[in-house]
Tab-separated table of C-alpha atoms and ligand atoms in Angstrom:
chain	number	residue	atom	x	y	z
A	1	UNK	CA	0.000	0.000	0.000
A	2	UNK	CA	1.131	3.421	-0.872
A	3	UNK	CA	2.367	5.610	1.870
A	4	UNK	CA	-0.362	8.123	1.587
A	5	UNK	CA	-3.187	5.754	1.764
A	6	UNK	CA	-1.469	4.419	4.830
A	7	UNK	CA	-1.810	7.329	6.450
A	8	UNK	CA	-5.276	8.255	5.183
A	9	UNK	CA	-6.437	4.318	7.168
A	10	UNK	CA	-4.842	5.678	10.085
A	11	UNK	CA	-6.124	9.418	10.362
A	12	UNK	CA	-9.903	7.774	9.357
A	13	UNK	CA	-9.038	5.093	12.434
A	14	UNK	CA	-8.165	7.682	15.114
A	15	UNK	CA	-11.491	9.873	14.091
A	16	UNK	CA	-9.341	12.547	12.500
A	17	UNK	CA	-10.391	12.324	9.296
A	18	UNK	CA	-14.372	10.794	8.169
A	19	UNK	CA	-14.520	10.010	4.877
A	20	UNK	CA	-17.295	11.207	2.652
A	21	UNK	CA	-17.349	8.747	-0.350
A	22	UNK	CA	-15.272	11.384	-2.683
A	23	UNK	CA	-11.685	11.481	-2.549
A	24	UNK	CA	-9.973	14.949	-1.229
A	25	UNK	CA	-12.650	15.439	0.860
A	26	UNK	CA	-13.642	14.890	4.507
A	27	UNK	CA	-14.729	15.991	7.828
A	28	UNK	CA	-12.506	16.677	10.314
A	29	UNK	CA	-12.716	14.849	13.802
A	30	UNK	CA	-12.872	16.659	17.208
A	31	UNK	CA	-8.862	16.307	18.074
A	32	UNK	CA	-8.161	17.493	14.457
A	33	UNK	CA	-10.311	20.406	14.759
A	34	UNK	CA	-9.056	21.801	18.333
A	35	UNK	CA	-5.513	21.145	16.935
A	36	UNK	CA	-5.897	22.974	13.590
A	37	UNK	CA	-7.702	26.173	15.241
A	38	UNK	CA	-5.052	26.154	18.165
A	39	UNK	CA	-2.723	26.179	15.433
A	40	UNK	CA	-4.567	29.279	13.953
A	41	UNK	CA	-4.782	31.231	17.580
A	42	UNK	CA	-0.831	30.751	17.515
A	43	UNK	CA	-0.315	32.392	14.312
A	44	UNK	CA	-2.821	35.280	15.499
A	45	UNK	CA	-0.120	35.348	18.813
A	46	UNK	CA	2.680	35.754	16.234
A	47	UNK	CA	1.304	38.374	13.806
A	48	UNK	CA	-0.725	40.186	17.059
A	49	UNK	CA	1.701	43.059	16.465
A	50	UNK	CA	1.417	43.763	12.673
A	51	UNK	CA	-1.855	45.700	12.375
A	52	UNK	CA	-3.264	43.715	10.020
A	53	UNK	CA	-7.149	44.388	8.923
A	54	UNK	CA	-9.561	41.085	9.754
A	55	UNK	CA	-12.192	39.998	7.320
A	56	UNK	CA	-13.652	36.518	7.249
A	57	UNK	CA	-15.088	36.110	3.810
A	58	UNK	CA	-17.647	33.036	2.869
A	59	UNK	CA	-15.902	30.207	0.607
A	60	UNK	CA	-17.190	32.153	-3.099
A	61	UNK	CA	-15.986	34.770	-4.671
A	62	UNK	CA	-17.843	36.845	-7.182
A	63	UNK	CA	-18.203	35.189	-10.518
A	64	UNK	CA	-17.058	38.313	-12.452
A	65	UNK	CA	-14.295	39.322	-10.197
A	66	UNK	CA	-13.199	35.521	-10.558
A	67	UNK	CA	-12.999	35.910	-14.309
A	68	UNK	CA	-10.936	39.114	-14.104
A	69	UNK	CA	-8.832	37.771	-11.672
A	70	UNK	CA	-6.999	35.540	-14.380
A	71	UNK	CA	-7.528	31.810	-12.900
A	72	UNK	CA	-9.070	30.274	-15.837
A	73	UNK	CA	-6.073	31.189	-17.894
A	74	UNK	CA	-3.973	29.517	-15.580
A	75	UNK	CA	-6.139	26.988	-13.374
A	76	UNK	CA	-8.383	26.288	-15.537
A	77	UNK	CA	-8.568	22.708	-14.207
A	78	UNK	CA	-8.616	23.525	-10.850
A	79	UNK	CA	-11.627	25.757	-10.537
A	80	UNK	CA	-15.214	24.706	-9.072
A	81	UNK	CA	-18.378	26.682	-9.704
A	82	UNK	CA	-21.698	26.996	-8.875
A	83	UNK	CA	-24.838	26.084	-10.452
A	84	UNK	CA	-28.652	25.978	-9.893
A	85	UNK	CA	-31.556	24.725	-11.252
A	86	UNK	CA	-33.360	28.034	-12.789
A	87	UNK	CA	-36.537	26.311	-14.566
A	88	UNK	CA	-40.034	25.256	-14.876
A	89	UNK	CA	-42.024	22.685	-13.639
A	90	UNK	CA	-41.991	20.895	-16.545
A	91	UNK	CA	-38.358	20.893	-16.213
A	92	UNK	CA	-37.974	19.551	-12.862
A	93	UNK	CA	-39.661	17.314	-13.624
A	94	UNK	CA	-37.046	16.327	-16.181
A	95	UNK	CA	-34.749	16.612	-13.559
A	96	UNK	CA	-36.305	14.109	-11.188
A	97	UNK	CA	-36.604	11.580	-13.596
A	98	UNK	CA	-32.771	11.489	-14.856
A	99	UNK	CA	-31.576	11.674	-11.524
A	100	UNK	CA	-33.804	8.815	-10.583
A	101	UNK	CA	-32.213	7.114	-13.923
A	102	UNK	CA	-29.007	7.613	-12.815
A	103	UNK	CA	-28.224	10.067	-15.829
A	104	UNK	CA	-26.732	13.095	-16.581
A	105	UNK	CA	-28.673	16.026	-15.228
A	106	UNK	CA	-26.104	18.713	-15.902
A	107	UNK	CA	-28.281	20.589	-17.964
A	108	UNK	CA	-30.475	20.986	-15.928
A	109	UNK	CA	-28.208	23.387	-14.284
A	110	UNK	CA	-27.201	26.929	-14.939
A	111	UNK	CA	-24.254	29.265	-13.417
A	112	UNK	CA	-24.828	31.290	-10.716
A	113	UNK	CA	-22.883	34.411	-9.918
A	114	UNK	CA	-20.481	32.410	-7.519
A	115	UNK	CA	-17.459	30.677	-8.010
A	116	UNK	CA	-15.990	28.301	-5.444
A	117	UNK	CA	-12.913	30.834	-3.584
A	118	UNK	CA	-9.448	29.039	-4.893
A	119	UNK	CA	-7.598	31.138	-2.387
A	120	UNK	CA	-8.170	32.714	0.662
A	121	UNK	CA	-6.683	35.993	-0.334
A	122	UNK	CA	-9.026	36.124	-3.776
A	123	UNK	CA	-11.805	38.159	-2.210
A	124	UNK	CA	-9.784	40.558	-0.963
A	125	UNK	CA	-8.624	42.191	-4.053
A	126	UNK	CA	-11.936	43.624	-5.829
A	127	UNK	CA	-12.508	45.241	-2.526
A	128	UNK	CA	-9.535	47.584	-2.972
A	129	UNK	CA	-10.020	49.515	-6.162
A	130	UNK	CA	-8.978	53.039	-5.946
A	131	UNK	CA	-5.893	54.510	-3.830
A	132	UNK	CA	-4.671	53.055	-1.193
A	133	UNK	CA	-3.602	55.058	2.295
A	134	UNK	CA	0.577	56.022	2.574
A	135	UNK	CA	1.709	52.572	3.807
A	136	UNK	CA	-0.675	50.514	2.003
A	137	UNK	CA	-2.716	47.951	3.742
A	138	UNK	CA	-2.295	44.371	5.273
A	139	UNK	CA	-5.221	41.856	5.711
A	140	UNK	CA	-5.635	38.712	7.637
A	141	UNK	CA	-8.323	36.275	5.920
A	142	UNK	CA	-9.086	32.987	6.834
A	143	UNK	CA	-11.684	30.544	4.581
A	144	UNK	CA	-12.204	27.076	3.059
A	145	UNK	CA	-10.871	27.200	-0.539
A	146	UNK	CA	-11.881	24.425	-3.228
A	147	UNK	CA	-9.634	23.053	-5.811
A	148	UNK	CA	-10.297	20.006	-8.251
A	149	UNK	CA	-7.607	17.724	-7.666
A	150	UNK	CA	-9.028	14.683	-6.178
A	151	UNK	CA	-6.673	12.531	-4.635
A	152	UNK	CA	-6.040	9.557	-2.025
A	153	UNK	CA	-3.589	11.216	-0.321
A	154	UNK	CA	-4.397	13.236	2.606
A	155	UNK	CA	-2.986	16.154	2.121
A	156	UNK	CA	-4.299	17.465	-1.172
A	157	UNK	CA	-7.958	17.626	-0.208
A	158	UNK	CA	-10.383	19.240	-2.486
A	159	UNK	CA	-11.478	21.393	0.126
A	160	UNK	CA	-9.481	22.554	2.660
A	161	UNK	CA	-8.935	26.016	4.765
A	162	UNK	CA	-6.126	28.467	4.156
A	163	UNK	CA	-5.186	31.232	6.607
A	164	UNK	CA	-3.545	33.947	5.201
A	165	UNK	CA	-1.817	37.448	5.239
A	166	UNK	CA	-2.175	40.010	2.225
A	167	UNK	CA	0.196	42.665	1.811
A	168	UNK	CA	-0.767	45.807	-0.883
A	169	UNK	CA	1.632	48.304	-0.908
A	170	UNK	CA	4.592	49.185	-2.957
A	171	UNK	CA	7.745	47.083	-4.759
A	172	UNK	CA	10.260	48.291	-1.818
A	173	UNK	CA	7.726	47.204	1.069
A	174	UNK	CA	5.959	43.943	0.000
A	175	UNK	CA	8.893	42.327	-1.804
A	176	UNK	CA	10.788	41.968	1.951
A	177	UNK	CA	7.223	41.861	3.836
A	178	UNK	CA	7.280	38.375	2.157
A	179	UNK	CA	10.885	37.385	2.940
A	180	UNK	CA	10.175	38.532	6.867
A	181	UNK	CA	7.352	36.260	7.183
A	182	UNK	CA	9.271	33.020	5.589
A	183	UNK	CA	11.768	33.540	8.267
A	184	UNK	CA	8.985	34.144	11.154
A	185	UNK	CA	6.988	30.938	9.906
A	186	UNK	CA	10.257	28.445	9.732
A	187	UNK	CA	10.733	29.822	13.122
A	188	UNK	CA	7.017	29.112	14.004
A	189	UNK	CA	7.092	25.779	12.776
A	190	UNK	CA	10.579	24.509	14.581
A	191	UNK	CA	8.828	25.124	17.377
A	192	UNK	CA	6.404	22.650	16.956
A	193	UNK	CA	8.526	19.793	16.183
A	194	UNK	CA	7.924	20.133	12.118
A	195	UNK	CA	11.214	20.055	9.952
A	196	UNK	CA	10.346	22.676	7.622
A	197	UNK	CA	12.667	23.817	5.123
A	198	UNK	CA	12.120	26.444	2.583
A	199	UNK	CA	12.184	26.350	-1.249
A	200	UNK	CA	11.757	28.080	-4.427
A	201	UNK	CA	8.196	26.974	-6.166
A	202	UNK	CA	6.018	27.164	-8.810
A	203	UNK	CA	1.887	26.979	-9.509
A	204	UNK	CA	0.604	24.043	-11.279
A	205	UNK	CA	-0.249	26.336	-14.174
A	206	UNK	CA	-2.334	24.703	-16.977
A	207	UNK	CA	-1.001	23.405	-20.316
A	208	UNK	CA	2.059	23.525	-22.525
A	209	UNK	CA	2.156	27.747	-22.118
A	210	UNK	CA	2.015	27.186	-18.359
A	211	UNK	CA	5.203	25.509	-18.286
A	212	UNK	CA	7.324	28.503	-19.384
A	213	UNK	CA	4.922	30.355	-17.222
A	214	UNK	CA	6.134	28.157	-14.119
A	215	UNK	CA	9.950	28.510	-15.440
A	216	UNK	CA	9.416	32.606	-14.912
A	217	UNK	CA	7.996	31.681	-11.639
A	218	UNK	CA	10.984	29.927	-10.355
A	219	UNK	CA	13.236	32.411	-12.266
A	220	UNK	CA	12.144	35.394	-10.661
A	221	UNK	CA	11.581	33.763	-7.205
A	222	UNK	CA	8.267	34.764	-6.918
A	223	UNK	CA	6.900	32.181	-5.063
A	224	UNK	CA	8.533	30.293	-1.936
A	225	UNK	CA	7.205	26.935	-0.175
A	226	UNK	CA	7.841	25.470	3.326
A	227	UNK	CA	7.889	21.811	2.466
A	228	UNK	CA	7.361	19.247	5.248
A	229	UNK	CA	7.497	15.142	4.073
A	230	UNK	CA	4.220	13.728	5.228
A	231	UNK	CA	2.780	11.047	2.665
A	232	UNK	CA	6.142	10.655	1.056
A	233	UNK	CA	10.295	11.621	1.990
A	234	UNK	CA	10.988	12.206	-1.627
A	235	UNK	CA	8.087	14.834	-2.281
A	236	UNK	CA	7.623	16.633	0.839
A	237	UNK	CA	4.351	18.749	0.931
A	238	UNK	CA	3.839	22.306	0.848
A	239	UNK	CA	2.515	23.195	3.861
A	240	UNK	CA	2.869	27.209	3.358
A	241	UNK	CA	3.392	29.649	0.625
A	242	UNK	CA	4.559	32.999	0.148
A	243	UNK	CA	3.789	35.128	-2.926
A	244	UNK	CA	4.689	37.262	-4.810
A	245	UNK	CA	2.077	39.101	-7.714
A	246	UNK	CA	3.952	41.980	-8.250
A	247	UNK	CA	1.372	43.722	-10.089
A	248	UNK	CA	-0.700	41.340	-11.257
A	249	UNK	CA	-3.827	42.280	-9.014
A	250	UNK	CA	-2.999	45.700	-8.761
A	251	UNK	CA	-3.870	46.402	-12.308
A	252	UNK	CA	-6.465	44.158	-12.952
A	253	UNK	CA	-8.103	45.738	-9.954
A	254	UNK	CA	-7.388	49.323	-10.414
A	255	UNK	CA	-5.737	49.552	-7.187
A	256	UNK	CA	-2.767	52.241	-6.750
A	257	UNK	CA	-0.422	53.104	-4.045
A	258	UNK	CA	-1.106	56.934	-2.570
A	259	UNK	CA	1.934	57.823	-5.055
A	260	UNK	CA	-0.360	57.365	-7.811
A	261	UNK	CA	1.919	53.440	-8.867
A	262	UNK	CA	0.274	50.104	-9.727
A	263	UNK	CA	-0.085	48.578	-6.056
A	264	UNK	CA	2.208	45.344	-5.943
A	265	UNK	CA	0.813	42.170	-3.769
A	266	UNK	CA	1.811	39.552	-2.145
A	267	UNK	CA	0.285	36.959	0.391
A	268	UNK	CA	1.732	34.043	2.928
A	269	UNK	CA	-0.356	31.109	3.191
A	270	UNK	CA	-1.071	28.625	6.277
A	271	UNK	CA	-1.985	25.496	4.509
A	272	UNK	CA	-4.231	24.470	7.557
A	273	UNK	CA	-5.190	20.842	7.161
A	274	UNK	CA	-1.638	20.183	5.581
A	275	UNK	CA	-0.140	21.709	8.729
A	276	UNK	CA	-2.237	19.754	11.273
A	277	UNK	CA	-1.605	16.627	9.155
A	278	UNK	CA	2.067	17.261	9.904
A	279	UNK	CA	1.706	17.726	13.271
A	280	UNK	CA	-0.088	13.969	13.369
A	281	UNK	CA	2.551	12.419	11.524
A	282	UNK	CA	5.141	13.579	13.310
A	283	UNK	CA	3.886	13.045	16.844
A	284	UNK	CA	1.422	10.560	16.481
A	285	UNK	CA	-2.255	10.098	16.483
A	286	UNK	CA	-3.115	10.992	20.225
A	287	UNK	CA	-2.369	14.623	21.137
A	288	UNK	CA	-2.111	13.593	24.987
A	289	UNK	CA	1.604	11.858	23.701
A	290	UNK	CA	2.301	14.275	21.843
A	291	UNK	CA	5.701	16.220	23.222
A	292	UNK	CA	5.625	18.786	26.149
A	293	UNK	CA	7.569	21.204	24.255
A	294	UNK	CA	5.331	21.348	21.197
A	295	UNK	CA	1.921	21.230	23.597
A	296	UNK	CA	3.230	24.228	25.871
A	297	UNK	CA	2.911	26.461	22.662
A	298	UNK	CA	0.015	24.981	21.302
A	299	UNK	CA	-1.946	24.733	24.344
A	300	UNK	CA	-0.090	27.230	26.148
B	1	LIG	P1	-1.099	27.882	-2.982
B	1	LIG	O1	-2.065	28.987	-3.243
B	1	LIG	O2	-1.181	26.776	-3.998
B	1	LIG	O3	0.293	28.355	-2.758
B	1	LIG	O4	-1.604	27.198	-1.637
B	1	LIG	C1	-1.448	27.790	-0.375
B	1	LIG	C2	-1.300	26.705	0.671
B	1	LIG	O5	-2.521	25.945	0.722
B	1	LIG	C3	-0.230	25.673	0.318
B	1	LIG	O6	1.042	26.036	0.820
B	1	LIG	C4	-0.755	24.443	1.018
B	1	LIG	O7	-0.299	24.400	2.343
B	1	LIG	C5	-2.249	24.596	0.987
B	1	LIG	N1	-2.832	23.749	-0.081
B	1	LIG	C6	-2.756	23.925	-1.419
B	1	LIG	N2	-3.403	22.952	-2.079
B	1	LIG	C7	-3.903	22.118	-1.142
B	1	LIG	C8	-4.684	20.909	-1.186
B	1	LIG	N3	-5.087	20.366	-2.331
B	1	LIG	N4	-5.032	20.328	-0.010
B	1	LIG	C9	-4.634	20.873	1.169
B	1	LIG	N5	-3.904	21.999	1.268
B	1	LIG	C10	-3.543	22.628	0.140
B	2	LIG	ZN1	-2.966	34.245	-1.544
């Protein structure tokens, strides 16, 4: 048996995981949950000082701020949306009987104005049109995010919840925002008992263009990974990211800096689930064994 489903038999056996009949996706046990959001409270300790702006968004985003945004030319095979059924009677009853058949009731179905959110940070940008204050602004959002990529290894769910930290502001202050928060987090992470180590990354960008669009990536270090093993030692898993969009958002927003610039962007990522999975796998299934040095921070 594969190392990942391995560990997906014993995360279901302890209660942490409960499987819903779809791969990717599951709900999350009692222990799993208090561990994950005392996770969270620990990164709201570390970042207490920064001044960053709350906003807890639902899991959609607008569908036509999605379609600015620029994921379907990138992830196009990633992206979930939502539909509804928008007819007559007549119609549902069509409906009925194909789903009672077993068939194909797609089109039955039409799109609605939301789009499942692919990233925490998404939301955050259509908000900000216009000038921003002197300094810019930071955010802290927190949400479930849904990406199509079933899979029997635990750690790339389909649905899982990303906490994150948005930074809009100008070249000179986001680019080393970013690199002060890979530092914090590898320091944040040690002291839970998780061998983290940092790494230039790409996005699983779509097609035969996306592969030169990954190469930039990498090139211009624009993205950075904390990578953790947990299903396997030869591909650890990211378990955070930090970004950098440059301008990206900025001017497909219409967002500028007070100097009159395109606003640059750039967010840090808690992979949630991924980092609560580490924290099973690396000090077992019962979080009464787990080490005294890693429950004094996380219980305090
Ligand atoms: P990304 O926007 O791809 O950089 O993702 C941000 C963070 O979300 C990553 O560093 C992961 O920790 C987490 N993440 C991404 N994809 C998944 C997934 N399929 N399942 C669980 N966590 C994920
Ligand atoms: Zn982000």
């Amino acid at each position: 048996m594969e190392n990942a489903e391995r560990l997906l038999l014993d995360l279901v056996d302890a209660g942490h995981l409960v499987p819903m009949g779809i791969d990717g996706m599951y709900g999350r046990g009692a222990a799993f949950e208090d561990t994950l959001l005392r996770f969270d409270a620990y990164i709201s300790r570390s970042a207490k000082d920064d001044g960053a702006t709350l906003v807890r968004f639902p899991p959609v985003i607008n569908r036509r701020d999605f379609e600015r945004s620029g994921y379907l030319k990138s992830f196009p095979h990633l992206a979930g949306t939502v539909f509804s059924f928008d007819g007559t009677p007549a119609e549902h009853q069509h409906l009925l009987e194909t789903v009672e058949a077993g068939g194909d009731w797609s089109a039955t179905q039409k799109m609605t104005g939301a789009v499942l959110c692919p990233a925490a940070c998404y939301p955050i940008y259509p908000t900000l049109r216009g000038t921003l204050p002197q300094n810019g602004r930071l955010f802290d959002v927190f949400s479930y995010c849904f990406r199509h990529e079933p899979s029997k290894d635990p750690a790339r769910m389909q649905i899982f919840r990303m906490r994150e930290f948005v930074r809009i502001s100008d070249g000179d202050s986001v680019r080393p925002w970013r690199n002060m928060w890979i530092e914090r987090a590898m320091e944040l992470l040690t002291a839970i008992g998780l061998p983290a180590v940092s790494a230039v990354a790409n996005d699983p960008f779509f097609g035969r263009g996306g592969r030169m669009l990954a190469a930039n990536q990498r090139a211009q270090e624009l993205k950075f990974e904390l990578v953790v093993p947990i299903a396997s030692e030869e591909s650890p898993t990211a378990i955070m990211s930090f970004n950098y969009h440059q301008e990206h958002f900025g001017s497909t927003f219409g967002i500028q800096t007070s100097d009159g610039a395109v606003a640059q962007t750039a967010c840090v990522g808690f992979g949630m689930e991924r980092v609560t999975l580490a924290l099973f796998k690396y000090h077992g299934m019962r979080v009464d064994r787990w080490p005294d040095s890693v429950r004094r921070v996380l219980w305090g």
